[in-house]
CSV table of C-alpha atoms and ligand atoms in Angstrom, one decimal:
chain,number,residue,atom,x,y,z
A,1,MET,CA,48.1,12.1,20.1
A,2,PHE,CA,46.7,12.4,23.7
A,3,LYS,CA,46.7,9.3,25.8
A,4,VAL,CA,43.4,8.8,27.6
A,5,ILE,CA,43.8,6.6,30.6
A,6,THR,CA,40.6,4.6,31.1
A,7,HIS,CA,39.0,1.2,31.0
A,8,ASN,CA,35.7,2.5,30.0
A,9,HIS,CA,35.1,2.2,26.2
A,10,GLY,CA,31.8,4.1,26.3
A,11,LYS,CA,33.6,7.0,27.9
A,12,PHE,CA,36.4,6.9,25.4
A,13,ARG,CA,33.9,6.9,22.4
A,14,GLU,CA,32.5,10.2,23.8
A,15,ILE,CA,36.0,11.6,24.3
A,16,GLU,CA,37.4,10.8,20.9
A,17,LYS,CA,34.4,12.4,19.2
A,18,ILE,CA,35.4,15.8,20.6
A,19,VAL,CA,39.2,15.4,21.0
A,20,SER,CA,39.9,13.4,17.9
A,21,LYS,CA,43.7,13.1,18.6
A,22,ALA,CA,42.9,10.7,21.5
A,23,GLU,CA,44.2,7.2,22.0
A,24,MET,CA,42.9,4.9,24.8
A,25,LEU,CA,45.4,3.4,27.2
A,26,GLU,CA,44.1,0.9,29.8
A,27,MET,CA,46.2,1.4,32.9
A,28,GLU,CA,45.3,1.1,36.6
A,29,TYR,CA,45.5,4.0,39.0
A,30,PRO,CA,44.3,4.4,42.6
A,31,GLU,CA,41.1,6.3,43.2
A,32,ILE,CA,41.5,7.7,46.7
A,33,GLN,CA,38.5,7.8,49.1
A,34,THR,CA,37.5,11.5,49.4
A,35,ASN,CA,34.4,13.5,49.0
A,36,SER,CA,35.3,15.3,45.7
A,37,LEU,CA,36.0,14.1,42.2
A,38,GLU,CA,38.5,16.9,42.0
A,39,SER,CA,40.7,15.4,44.7
A,40,VAL,CA,40.5,12.0,43.0
A,41,VAL,CA,41.7,13.5,39.8
A,42,ASP,CA,44.5,15.5,41.5
A,43,PHE,CA,45.9,12.4,43.2
A,44,ALA,CA,45.6,10.3,40.0
A,45,LEU,CA,47.3,12.9,37.8
A,46,ASN,CA,50.3,13.0,40.1
A,47,TYR,CA,50.4,9.2,40.5
A,48,LEU,CA,50.3,8.7,36.8
A,49,ALA,CA,52.7,11.5,36.0
A,50,SER,CA,55.6,9.5,37.4
A,51,ARG,CA,54.6,6.5,35.3
A,52,ILE,CA,53.6,7.9,32.0
A,53,GLU,CA,55.8,9.8,29.6
A,54,GLY,CA,54.4,13.1,28.3
A,55,ASN,CA,50.9,14.4,28.2
A,56,PHE,CA,47.8,12.4,29.1
A,57,ILE,CA,44.1,12.8,30.0
A,58,ILE,CA,41.9,11.1,32.7
A,59,ASP,CA,38.2,11.5,33.3
A,60,ASP,CA,36.5,10.9,36.7
A,61,SER,CA,32.7,11.2,36.7
A,62,GLY,CA,29.8,10.6,39.1
A,63,LEU,CA,26.1,10.7,39.5
A,64,PHE,CA,24.8,12.9,42.4
A,65,ILE,CA,21.3,12.5,43.7
A,66,PRO,CA,20.2,15.2,46.2
A,67,ALA,CA,17.3,13.0,47.6
A,68,LEU,CA,20.0,10.5,48.6
A,69,ASN,CA,22.4,13.1,50.0
A,70,ASP,CA,24.3,13.1,46.8
A,71,PHE,CA,24.8,9.3,46.7
A,72,PRO,CA,26.4,7.6,44.8
A,73,GLY,CA,28.7,10.6,44.0
A,74,VAL,CA,32.3,9.7,44.3
A,75,TYR,CA,31.4,6.1,44.8
A,76,SER,CA,29.5,5.9,41.5
A,77,ALA,CA,31.8,3.2,40.0
A,78,TYR,CA,31.6,0.9,43.0
A,79,VAL,CA,27.8,1.4,43.3
A,80,PHE,CA,27.3,0.7,39.7
A,81,GLU,CA,29.2,-2.6,39.9
A,82,THR,CA,27.4,-3.7,43.1
A,83,ILE,CA,23.7,-2.6,43.1
A,84,GLY,CA,23.6,-1.1,39.5
A,85,ASN,CA,20.7,0.8,38.0
A,86,ASP,CA,18.1,-1.5,39.6
A,87,GLY,CA,19.6,-0.7,43.0
A,88,ILE,CA,19.4,3.0,42.4
A,89,LEU,CA,15.8,2.7,41.3
A,90,CYS,CA,15.0,0.8,44.5
A,91,LEU,CA,16.6,3.5,46.6
A,92,MET,CA,14.5,6.1,44.7
A,93,GLU,CA,11.2,4.3,45.3
A,94,GLY,CA,8.6,6.7,46.7
A,95,LYS,CA,10.9,9.7,46.4
A,96,LYS,CA,9.1,12.8,45.0
A,97,ASP,CA,12.3,14.7,44.4
A,98,ARG,CA,14.0,12.7,41.5
A,99,ARG,CA,16.5,15.4,40.6
A,100,ALA,CA,20.0,14.2,39.8
A,101,TYR,CA,23.1,15.5,38.1
A,102,PHE,CA,26.2,14.1,36.5
A,103,LYS,CA,29.6,15.7,37.0
A,104,THR,CA,32.8,15.1,35.0
A,105,VAL,CA,36.2,16.2,36.0
A,106,ILE,CA,38.7,15.8,33.2
A,107,GLY,CA,42.3,15.9,34.3
A,108,LEU,CA,45.0,16.9,31.9
A,109,ARG,CA,48.7,16.5,32.5
A,110,TYR,CA,50.3,18.9,30.1
A,111,ARG,CA,54.0,19.8,29.9
A,112,GLY,CA,54.5,18.8,33.5
A,113,TYR,CA,51.5,20.7,34.9
A,114,ASN,CA,48.0,19.6,36.0
A,115,PHE,CA,44.8,21.1,34.6
A,116,LYS,CA,41.1,20.3,35.3
A,117,PHE,CA,38.1,20.9,33.2
A,118,ILE,CA,34.6,20.4,34.7
A,119,GLY,CA,31.1,19.8,33.3
A,120,ILE,CA,27.8,19.3,34.9
A,121,CYS,CA,24.5,18.1,33.5
A,122,HIS,CA,21.2,18.4,35.4
A,123,GLY,CA,18.3,16.0,35.0
A,124,GLU,CA,16.3,13.4,36.8
A,125,ILE,CA,16.1,9.7,37.6
A,126,THR,CA,13.5,7.9,35.6
A,127,GLU,CA,11.0,5.5,37.1
A,128,GLU,CA,12.3,2.7,34.9
A,129,PRO,CA,15.4,2.1,32.7
A,130,HIS,CA,15.0,3.2,29.0
A,131,GLY,CA,17.3,2.7,26.0
A,132,SER,CA,20.4,0.7,25.2
A,133,GLU,CA,22.9,3.3,24.0
A,134,GLY,CA,25.6,4.7,26.1
A,135,PHE,CA,26.8,3.1,29.4
A,136,GLY,CA,26.6,3.1,33.1
A,137,TYR,CA,23.7,5.1,34.5
A,138,ASP,CA,22.6,6.4,31.1
A,139,PRO,CA,19.3,4.3,31.0
A,140,ILE,CA,18.0,5.9,34.2
A,141,PHE,CA,19.0,9.5,33.6
A,142,ARG,CA,16.8,11.9,31.7
A,143,PRO,CA,18.5,15.3,31.1
A,144,GLU,CA,16.6,18.5,31.8
A,145,GLY,CA,14.4,19.6,28.9
A,146,TYR,CA,14.4,16.2,27.2
A,147,ASP,CA,11.8,13.4,27.2
A,148,LYS,CA,14.3,10.6,26.7
A,149,THR,CA,17.3,9.2,28.6
A,150,PHE,CA,20.9,9.4,27.7
A,151,ALA,CA,20.6,5.8,26.7
A,152,GLU,CA,18.1,6.8,24.0
A,153,MET,CA,20.6,9.2,22.5
A,154,SER,CA,23.4,8.8,20.0
A,155,VAL,CA,26.9,9.7,21.2
A,156,GLY,CA,26.7,13.0,19.3
A,157,GLU,CA,23.4,13.9,20.8
A,158,LYS,CA,24.5,13.1,24.3
A,159,ASN,CA,27.8,15.0,23.9
A,160,LYS,CA,26.0,18.2,23.0
A,161,ILE,CA,24.4,18.4,26.4
A,162,SER,CA,26.3,16.1,28.7
A,163,HIS,CA,28.6,16.7,31.7
A,164,ARG,CA,31.4,15.1,29.7
A,165,GLY,CA,30.6,17.0,26.5
A,166,LYS,CA,30.8,20.3,28.4
A,167,ALA,CA,34.1,19.4,30.1
A,168,LEU,CA,35.6,18.1,26.8
A,169,ARG,CA,34.8,21.3,24.9
A,170,LYS,CA,36.7,23.3,27.6
A,171,LEU,CA,39.6,20.9,27.2
A,172,ARG,CA,39.5,21.2,23.4
A,173,GLY,CA,39.4,25.0,23.7
A,174,PHE,CA,42.5,24.8,25.9
A,175,LEU,CA,44.4,22.5,23.5
A,176,GLU,CA,43.4,24.7,20.6
A,177,ARG,CA,44.8,27.8,22.3
A,178,MET,CA,48.0,25.8,22.9
A,179,GLY,CA,48.2,25.0,19.2
A,180,GLU,CA,48.0,21.3,19.9
A,181,ILE,CA,44.9,20.6,17.8
B,1,LIG,P1,37.7,4.7,34.3
B,1,LIG,O1,38.5,3.5,33.9
B,1,LIG,O2,37.8,5.8,33.4
B,1,LIG,O3,37.9,5.1,35.8
B,1,LIG,P2,35.0,4.1,35.2
B,1,LIG,O4,33.8,3.5,34.5
B,1,LIG,O5,35.4,3.6,36.5
B,1,LIG,O6,36.1,4.3,34.1
B,1,LIG,P3,34.2,6.7,36.5
B,1,LIG,O7,34.9,6.3,37.8
B,1,LIG,O8,34.5,8.0,36.0
B,1,LIG,O9,34.6,5.7,35.3
B,1,LIG,O10,32.7,6.5,36.6
B,1,LIG,C1,31.9,6.2,37.7
B,1,LIG,C2,30.7,5.4,37.3
B,1,LIG,O11,29.8,6.3,36.7
B,1,LIG,C3,30.9,4.3,36.4
B,1,LIG,O12,30.1,3.2,36.8
B,1,LIG,C4,30.4,4.8,35.1
B,1,LIG,O13,29.9,3.8,34.3
B,1,LIG,C5,29.4,5.8,35.5
B,1,LIG,N1,29.4,6.9,34.5
B,1,LIG,C6,30.4,7.8,34.3
B,1,LIG,N2,30.1,8.6,33.3
B,1,LIG,C7,28.8,8.3,32.9
B,1,LIG,C8,27.9,8.8,31.9
B,1,LIG,O14,28.3,9.7,31.1
B,1,LIG,N3,26.7,8.2,31.8
B,1,LIG,C9,26.4,7.2,32.6
B,1,LIG,N4,27.2,6.6,33.6
B,1,LIG,C10,28.4,7.2,33.7
């Protein structure tokens, strides 16, 4: 089994659908202030490595909006807790460029080494929230080529095209090559 260190049940549901040998472990770790998800993951992997026996997985993700200079980006968790989807929609009022992308960096600690698997999904910010599936910013994000938001998709449908789905399939490929799954 691979321990997945997260407090986010929505995220874990998506992870276990692709890496079925996953178990959720709720544990705190510091998310350092930096401008890249990759450095957050590097720091967290090293921090947790001295506290967790064996292999484990973490996932740090963010929503990047070019019209807002890539905000909320690495601050996505804090921004979601404070101003939420309504706050983002307010900031986007009157913006013609509604493009946005999600990025996931999955960190794997495996046999004492750190690995990262990255996935990106492009789309746009809707005018209003739609749907009740998923979590976080899903109701206001419509992926490219679709006429519905992530929150109007099942976990399976979202995983096929999402940032996390892409990163997870890279992780699964690696674990398969290692003979772990
Ligand atoms: P952890 O315990 O795993 O850190 P978290 O919810 O803090 O959970 P992140 O820091 O990775 O996770 O996520 C930053 C924010 O972006 C947070 O508010 C999430 O709800 C949101 N988010 C992450 N992935 C998302 C996705 O696939 N769809 C919508 N929102 C997402």
